[in-house]
Coordinates of N, CA, C and O in Angstrom, one line a residue:
N1 N 76.7 89.9 90.4 CA 77.2 88.1 89.4 C 77.9 88.5 87.9 O 76.8 89.7 87.6
N2 N 78.6 87.2 87.8 CA 78.6 87.7 85.7 C 76.9 87.0 85.4 O 76.5 86.1 86.0
D3 N 76.4 87.6 84.3 CA 75.2 86.8 83.4 C 75.9 85.6 83.1 O 74.7 85.3 82.5
N4 N 76.9 84.9 82.5 CA 77.8 83.7 82.1 C 78.2 83.5 82.2 O 78.4 83.2 84.0
C5 N 77.9 81.3 82.7 CA 78.8 80.4 83.1 C 80.4 80.4 83.2 O 80.6 81.1 81.9
E6 N 80.8 80.5 84.2 CA 82.4 80.8 84.0 C 82.7 79.5 83.5 O 84.0 79.5 83.3
S7 N 82.6 78.8 83.3 CA 82.6 77.5 82.8 C 82.2 77.3 81.5 O 83.7 76.9 81.2
C8 N 80.9 77.4 81.8 CA 80.8 77.4 79.5 C 80.6 78.4 79.3 O 79.6 78.0 77.8
R9 N 80.3 79.6 80.0 CA 80.1 80.6 78.9 C 78.4 80.6 78.5 O 78.2 81.7 77.8
G10 N 77.8 79.9 79.1 CA 76.3 79.1 79.2 C 74.8 80.5 79.9 O 76.0 80.9 80.4
L11 N 74.0 81.3 79.0 CA 73.0 81.2 80.1 C 72.4 80.1 81.0 O 72.6 79.0 81.0
G12 N 71.1 81.0 81.6 CA 71.1 79.8 82.6 C 70.6 79.9 84.0 O 70.6 81.4 84.2
R13 N 70.0 79.2 84.9 CA 70.1 79.3 86.1 C 71.9 78.9 87.0 O 72.1 78.2 86.8
F14 N 72.3 79.8 87.6 CA 73.4 79.7 88.4 C 73.7 80.1 89.9 O 73.1 79.8 90.5
I15 N 74.5 79.3 90.5 CA 74.9 79.5 92.1 C 76.3 80.8 91.8 O 76.9 79.8 90.7
C16 N 76.2 81.9 92.8 CA 77.1 82.8 92.6 C 77.7 82.3 93.6 O 78.1 81.9 95.0
C17 N 78.9 82.5 93.9 CA 79.7 82.8 94.4 C 80.0 84.0 95.9 O 79.6 85.2 95.3
E18 N 79.7 83.4 96.3 CA 79.9 84.7 97.8 C 81.4 85.5 97.7 O 80.9 86.8 98.5
S19 N 82.3 85.1 97.4 CA 83.5 86.0 97.7 C 83.8 86.6 96.1 O 84.7 87.7 96.5
C20 N 83.2 86.4 94.9 CA 83.3 86.9 93.3 C 83.3 87.6 92.6 O 81.7 86.4 93.0
P21 N 82.8 87.9 91.9 CA 81.5 87.7 90.6 C 81.4 86.7 89.0 O 80.6 86.0 88.9
K22 N 82.4 85.4 90.6 CA 82.0 83.8 89.4 C 80.2 83.5 89.6 O 80.4 83.6 90.2
A23 N 80.3 83.0 88.4 CA 78.6 83.0 88.7 C 78.6 81.2 87.7 O 79.1 81.0 86.5
F24 N 78.0 80.0 88.1 CA 78.2 79.0 87.9 C 76.9 77.8 87.6 O 76.0 77.6 88.1
H25 N 76.8 76.8 85.9 CA 75.7 76.6 86.5 C 75.7 75.2 87.6 O 76.7 75.2 87.6
F26 N 74.7 75.2 88.3 CA 74.5 73.4 89.4 C 75.4 72.9 89.0 O 76.2 72.5 89.4
S27 N 75.2 72.7 87.6 CA 76.5 70.9 86.5 C 77.9 71.8 86.1 O 78.5 70.3 85.7
C28 N 77.8 73.1 86.4 CA 79.3 72.9 86.0 C 79.6 73.1 87.0 O 81.1 73.3 87.2
C29 N 79.6 73.2 87.7 CA 80.6 73.4 89.3 C 81.4 72.0 89.8 O 81.1 71.3 89.5
Q30 N 82.1 72.1 90.6 CA 83.0 70.7 90.9 C 83.3 71.1 92.3 O 83.6 71.7 92.6
P31 N 82.7 70.3 92.8 CA 82.2 69.2 92.6 C 80.2 69.7 91.9 O 80.0 70.7 92.9
P32 N 79.2 69.2 91.3 CA 78.2 69.3 90.9 C 77.3 69.9 91.9 O 77.6 69.4 93.8
V33 N 76.5 70.8 92.0 CA 75.7 71.0 93.4 C 74.0 70.4 92.5 O 73.8 70.8 91.4
D34 N 73.6 70.4 94.0 CA 72.6 70.0 93.8 C 71.1 71.0 93.5 O 71.5 72.2 95.1
P35 N 70.2 71.9 92.9 CA 69.7 72.6 93.3 C 68.6 72.5 94.1 O 68.5 73.0 94.7
E36 N 67.9 71.9 94.3 CA 67.1 71.4 95.8 C 67.3 71.0 96.6 O 67.3 71.4 97.8
N37 N 69.5 71.3 97.1 CA 70.3 71.3 98.4 C 71.0 72.2 98.0 O 71.8 71.9 98.4
L38 N 70.6 73.4 98.2 CA 71.7 74.4 98.0 C 72.2 74.8 99.4 O 71.5 74.6 100.7
P39 N 73.8 74.8 99.3 CA 74.5 75.3 100.1 C 73.9 77.1 100.9 O 73.4 77.9 100.3
E40 N 74.0 77.6 102.4 CA 73.2 78.6 102.6 C 74.4 79.6 102.5 O 74.5 80.8 101.7
E41 N 76.3 79.4 102.1 CA 77.2 80.4 101.6 C 78.2 78.8 100.4 O 78.1 78.0 100.9
W42 N 77.7 79.5 99.4 CA 79.4 78.4 98.1 C 80.5 79.8 97.7 O 79.8 80.7 97.8
H43 N 81.1 78.6 98.0 CA 82.3 79.6 97.0 C 82.6 78.9 96.2 O 82.6 77.4 96.2
C44 N 83.5 79.3 95.6 CA 84.7 78.8 93.8 C 84.9 78.2 94.1 O 85.6 78.2 95.5
T45 N 86.2 77.4 93.0 CA 87.1 76.2 93.8 C 88.4 77.3 94.4 O 89.3 77.1 95.5
E46 N 88.2 78.7 93.0 CA 89.3 80.0 93.5 C 89.9 80.6 94.7 O 90.1 80.6 95.2
C47 N 88.2 81.1 94.9 CA 87.8 81.6 96.1 C 88.4 80.6 97.2 O 89.0 80.9 99.1
S48 N 88.0 79.6 97.6 CA 88.1 78.0 98.9 C 89.4 78.1 98.8 O 89.8 78.4 100.0
F49 N 90.0 77.8 97.6 CA 91.4 77.9 97.8 C 92.2 78.6 98.2 O 93.3 78.8 99.2
K50 N 91.8 79.9 98.5 CA 92.5 81.4 98.8 C 92.6 81.2 100.3 O 92.8 82.0 100.5
A51 N 91.2 81.5 100.4 CA 90.9 81.3 102.2 C 91.3 80.4 103.3 O 91.6 80.2 104.0
D52 N 91.8 79.2 102.4 CA 91.7 77.7 103.3 C 92.4 76.5 101.9 O 92.3 75.7 101.4
P53 N 94.1 77.0 101.9 CA 95.0 76.6 101.3 C 95.1 74.7 101.6 O 95.2 74.8 103.0
F54 N 94.6 73.9 100.7 CA 95.3 72.6 100.8 C 96.6 72.2 100.9 O 97.2 72.5 100.0
K55 N 97.1 70.7 101.3 CA 97.9 69.9 101.1 C 98.1 70.0 99.5 O 97.7 69.4 98.8
P56 N 99.8 70.1 98.9 CA 99.9 69.3 97.4 C 99.8 68.3 97.5 O 99.7 67.3 98.6
S57 N 99.3 67.9 96.4 CA 99.1 66.1 96.0 C 100.4 65.8 97.1 O 101.5 66.4 96.6
P58 N 100.6 64.2 96.6 CA 101.4 63.3 97.2 C 103.0 63.8 95.6 O 103.0 64.1 94.3
P59 N 103.6 63.3 95.9 CA 105.2 64.0 94.8 C 105.5 63.1 94.5 O 104.3 61.5 94.3
G60 N 104.8 63.0 92.9 CA 105.3 62.0 91.5 C 104.8 63.6 90.6 O 105.4 64.4 90.4
L61 N 105.5 62.5 89.4 CA 105.0 63.2 88.1 C 104.3 63.3 87.6 O 104.4 64.7 87.1
F62 N 102.7 64.1 88.4 CA 101.6 64.4 88.0 C 101.2 65.6 88.9 O 100.2 66.2 89.3
Q63 N 102.5 65.9 89.7 CA 102.1 66.4 91.0 C 101.2 68.3 90.5 O 100.5 68.5 91.3
L64 N 101.9 68.4 90.5 CA 102.3 70.7 89.9 C 100.8 69.9 88.5 O 100.1 71.2 89.2
L65 N 100.5 69.3 88.0 CA 99.4 69.2 87.7 C 98.1 68.8 87.9 O 97.1 70.3 87.7
L66 N 98.4 68.0 88.8 CA 97.5 68.1 89.8 C 97.0 68.8 91.0 O 95.5 69.0 91.3
D67 N 97.5 69.5 91.8 CA 97.5 71.0 92.2 C 96.6 71.5 91.5 O 95.8 73.0 92.2
N68 N 97.7 71.9 90.4 CA 96.7 73.4 89.4 C 95.1 73.4 89.6 O 94.5 73.2 89.0
I69 N 94.5 72.0 88.7 CA 93.3 71.1 88.7 C 92.9 71.5 89.5 O 91.8 71.8 89.7
N70 N 93.1 70.8 91.3 CA 92.6 71.3 92.2 C 92.3 73.3 93.3 O 91.7 72.7 93.7
R71 N 92.8 73.9 92.3 CA 92.6 75.2 92.8 C 92.3 75.6 92.1 O 92.2 77.1 91.9
S72 N 91.6 75.0 90.9 CA 91.3 75.8 89.2 C 89.9 75.6 88.8 O 89.3 74.8 89.6
D73 N 89.2 76.9 89.0 CA 87.6 76.4 88.6 C 87.6 75.7 87.1 O 88.2 76.2 86.4
P74 N 86.5 75.2 87.1 CA 86.3 74.1 85.9 C 86.4 75.5 84.7 O 85.7 75.9 84.8
V75 N 86.7 74.8 83.8 CA 86.7 75.5 82.2 C 86.4 74.9 80.8 O 87.2 73.7 80.5
V76 N 85.6 75.0 80.3 CA 85.7 73.8 78.8 C 86.8 74.4 78.1 O 87.1 75.7 77.9
F77 N 86.9 73.5 77.3 CA 88.4 73.5 76.2 C 87.8 74.7 75.2 O 86.7 75.0 74.9
E78 N 88.7 75.3 75.1 CA 88.6 76.4 74.1 C 90.0 76.7 73.3 O 91.3 76.9 73.8
L79 N 90.4 76.8 71.6 CA 91.9 77.1 71.7 C 92.0 78.7 71.5 O 91.0 79.7 72.4
P80 N 93.3 78.4 71.3 CA 93.4 79.8 71.8 C 93.3 81.1 71.1 O 93.1 81.0 69.7
H81 N 93.4 81.9 71.4 CA 92.9 83.1 71.2 C 93.3 83.3 69.7 O 92.0 84.0 68.8
E82 N 94.9 83.7 69.6 CA 95.2 83.6 68.5 C 94.6 82.7 67.2 O 94.9 83.1 66.0
I83 N 94.5 81.3 67.6 CA 94.3 80.8 65.9 C 92.7 81.1 66.2 O 91.9 80.9 65.3
R84 N 91.7 81.5 67.3 CA 89.9 81.5 67.5 C 90.4 83.6 66.5 O 89.6 83.3 65.6
S85 N 91.2 83.6 66.2 CA 90.5 85.1 65.9 C 91.9 85.1 64.6 O 91.3 85.6 63.5
C86 N 92.4 84.2 64.0 CA 93.1 83.9 62.4 C 92.1 83.9 61.7 O 92.4 84.4 60.7
F87 N 90.9 83.4 61.9 CA 89.4 82.8 60.9 C 88.0 83.5 61.3 O 88.3 83.8 62.2
R88 N 87.9 84.1 60.0 CA 86.7 84.7 60.3 C 85.9 83.2 60.0 O 85.4 82.1 60.4
G89 N 84.6 83.6 61.6 CA 83.2 83.1 62.1 C 84.0 81.7 62.9 O 83.3 81.0 63.5

């Protein structure tokens, strides 16, 4: 599995996905996982969605946005690479 948290890119203790190399801090998972009460098998949101796709959100203005949020792993906000690489440091 990965050496950094997939969500915040930090180091520390992780829970690892059983289906892919992703690893997350217990508090970075969606929903957060209690390290004292770990499941026997744990799969990240994306792998869980691939294994068992859920019904789409109710129709409405934000349906596509909500569907994308519910099927992807959480990630800390980061500026686009073009902006980050434009300035030194």
